């Protein structure tokens, strides 16, 4: 049950990102076929990291409504702190808080690959951070996870 929830969530997130990246590739031709594969790897690791955070939220929340609102708050915070919509000035307080957001690392990796034409070694730190989030998230969520009567 636990593994199924993790894999289903990660796969759903990856498929959504895959569709958007295919469209970006076809319409804007932003990257080469090889860099496209690396970007897909980054997207897969990010989807898995986000999935583990979702498992932690689901394990903490007592009701579906609580899980929804925790997720909304968490998503808004990570998106704003991660520099998704605007650049965060280096050295600022928001920049320091942003280091706690997985969006910071995935956005940095995407920018390195798409804008700067980077390689896999250029985004190794970001992938390692996201992988550490996956491992820690799986451990924490597994400890907190409980099967609820009624299939929840």
Coordinates of C-alpha atoms in Angstrom, one line a residue:
X1 CA 0.0 0.0 0.0
X2 CA 2.8 2.4 1.0
X3 CA 4.9 1.6 -2.0
X4 CA 1.9 1.8 -4.3
X5 CA 1.0 5.3 -3.1
X6 CA 4.6 6.5 -3.5
X7 CA 5.0 5.0 -7.0
X8 CA 1.6 6.2 -8.2
X9 CA 2.1 9.7 -7.0
X10 CA 5.7 9.9 -8.5
X11 CA 4.5 8.5 -11.8
X12 CA 1.6 10.9 -12.0
X13 CA 3.9 13.9 -11.3
X14 CA 6.4 12.6 -13.8
X15 CA 3.9 12.0 -16.6
X16 CA 2.5 15.6 -16.1
X17 CA 6.0 17.0 -16.3
X18 CA 6.9 14.8 -19.3
X19 CA 3.9 16.1 -21.3
X20 CA 4.9 19.7 -20.5
X21 CA 8.5 19.1 -21.4
X22 CA 7.5 17.4 -24.7
X23 CA 5.5 20.5 -25.6
X24 CA 8.3 22.8 -24.7
X25 CA 10.7 20.7 -26.8
X26 CA 8.4 20.7 -29.8
X27 CA 7.2 24.3 -29.6
X28 CA 10.3 26.2 -28.3
X29 CA 13.1 23.8 -29.1
X30 CA 14.8 24.8 -25.9
X31 CA 17.2 21.9 -25.6
X32 CA 19.0 19.1 -27.4
X33 CA 17.7 15.5 -27.4
X34 CA 20.5 14.5 -24.9
X35 CA 19.8 17.4 -22.5
X36 CA 16.1 16.5 -22.8
X37 CA 16.9 13.1 -21.3
X38 CA 18.8 14.7 -18.5
X39 CA 15.9 17.1 -17.9
X40 CA 13.6 14.1 -17.8
X41 CA 15.9 12.5 -15.1
X42 CA 15.7 15.7 -13.1
X43 CA 11.9 15.8 -13.5
X44 CA 11.7 12.1 -12.3
X45 CA 13.8 12.8 -9.2
X46 CA 11.8 15.9 -8.4
X47 CA 8.5 14.0 -8.8
X48 CA 9.7 11.3 -6.5
X49 CA 10.9 13.9 -3.9
X50 CA 7.6 15.7 -4.1
X51 CA 5.8 12.4 -3.7
X52 CA 7.7 11.6 -0.5
X53 CA 6.7 15.0 0.9
X54 CA 3.1 14.2 0.0
X55 CA 3.4 10.9 1.8
X56 CA 4.6 12.7 4.9
X57 CA 1.7 15.2 4.7
X58 CA -0.8 12.3 4.3
X59 CA 0.7 10.5 7.2
X60 CA 0.5 13.5 9.5
X61 CA -3.0 14.7 8.6
X62 CA -5.9 13.0 10.3
X63 CA -8.5 13.9 7.7
X64 CA -8.6 14.4 3.9
X65 CA -9.4 18.1 4.4
X66 CA -6.4 18.6 6.7
X67 CA -4.1 16.9 4.1
X68 CA -5.5 19.2 1.4
X69 CA -4.9 22.4 3.4
X70 CA -1.5 21.3 4.6
X71 CA -0.6 20.5 0.9
X72 CA -1.9 23.9 -0.3
X73 CA 0.1 25.8 2.3
X74 CA 3.2 23.7 1.7
X75 CA 3.0 24.1 -2.0
X76 CA 2.5 27.8 -1.9
X77 CA 5.4 28.2 0.5
X78 CA 7.8 26.0 -1.5
X79 CA 6.8 27.7 -4.8
X80 CA 7.4 31.2 -3.4
X81 CA 10.6 30.3 -1.6
X82 CA 12.0 28.2 -4.4
X83 CA 12.2 31.0 -7.0
X84 CA 9.6 29.5 -9.3
X85 CA 7.9 32.8 -10.2
X86 CA 10.7 35.3 -9.5
X87 CA 14.4 35.4 -8.8
X88 CA 15.4 35.6 -5.2
X89 CA 18.4 37.8 -4.5
X90 CA 21.4 35.9 -3.2
X91 CA 22.3 36.8 0.4
X92 CA 18.7 37.8 1.4
X93 CA 16.7 36.2 4.1
X94 CA 14.3 34.7 1.5
X95 CA 17.3 33.1 -0.2
X96 CA 18.3 31.4 3.0
X97 CA 14.8 30.1 3.6
X98 CA 14.6 29.1 0.0
X99 CA 17.4 26.5 0.5
X100 CA 14.8 24.5 2.5
X101 CA 12.5 24.3 -0.6
X102 CA 13.0 21.4 -3.1
X103 CA 11.8 23.9 -5.8
X104 CA 15.0 25.8 -5.3
X105 CA 17.1 22.8 -6.4
X106 CA 14.9 21.7 -9.3
X107 CA 14.6 25.2 -10.6
X108 CA 18.4 25.6 -10.4
X109 CA 18.9 22.3 -12.2
X110 CA 16.4 23.2 -15.0
X111 CA 18.0 26.6 -15.5
X112 CA 21.4 25.1 -15.6
X113 CA 20.3 22.6 -18.3
X114 CA 18.0 24.8 -20.4
X115 CA 19.5 28.3 -20.1
X116 CA 23.2 27.6 -19.6
X117 CA 23.4 24.4 -21.6
X118 CA 24.8 22.4 -18.6
X119 CA 25.6 18.7 -18.3
X120 CA 24.7 16.1 -15.8
X121 CA 27.8 16.9 -13.7
X122 CA 26.7 20.5 -13.5
X123 CA 23.4 19.5 -11.8
X124 CA 24.9 16.7 -9.6
X125 CA 24.5 18.7 -6.4
X126 CA 20.8 19.4 -7.1
X127 CA 20.2 15.8 -7.9
X128 CA 22.0 14.7 -4.7
X129 CA 19.9 17.1 -2.6
X130 CA 16.6 15.8 -4.2
X131 CA 17.8 12.2 -3.7
X132 CA 18.5 12.9 -0.1
X133 CA 15.0 14.3 0.3
X134 CA 13.6 11.1 -1.3
X135 CA 15.5 8.9 1.1
X136 CA 14.7 11.0 4.2
X137 CA 11.1 11.4 3.1
X138 CA 10.6 7.7 2.6
X139 CA 12.0 6.9 6.0
X140 CA 10.0 9.6 7.8
X141 CA 6.8 8.8 6.0
X142 CA 7.2 5.1 6.5
X143 CA 7.6 5.6 10.2
X144 CA 4.5 7.8 10.4
X145 CA 2.4 5.9 7.9
X146 CA -0.5 3.9 9.2
X147 CA -3.2 2.1 7.4
X148 CA -6.7 3.5 8.1
X149 CA -9.8 1.4 8.3
X150 CA -11.9 1.8 5.2
X151 CA -9.0 1.9 2.8
X152 CA -7.6 5.3 3.4

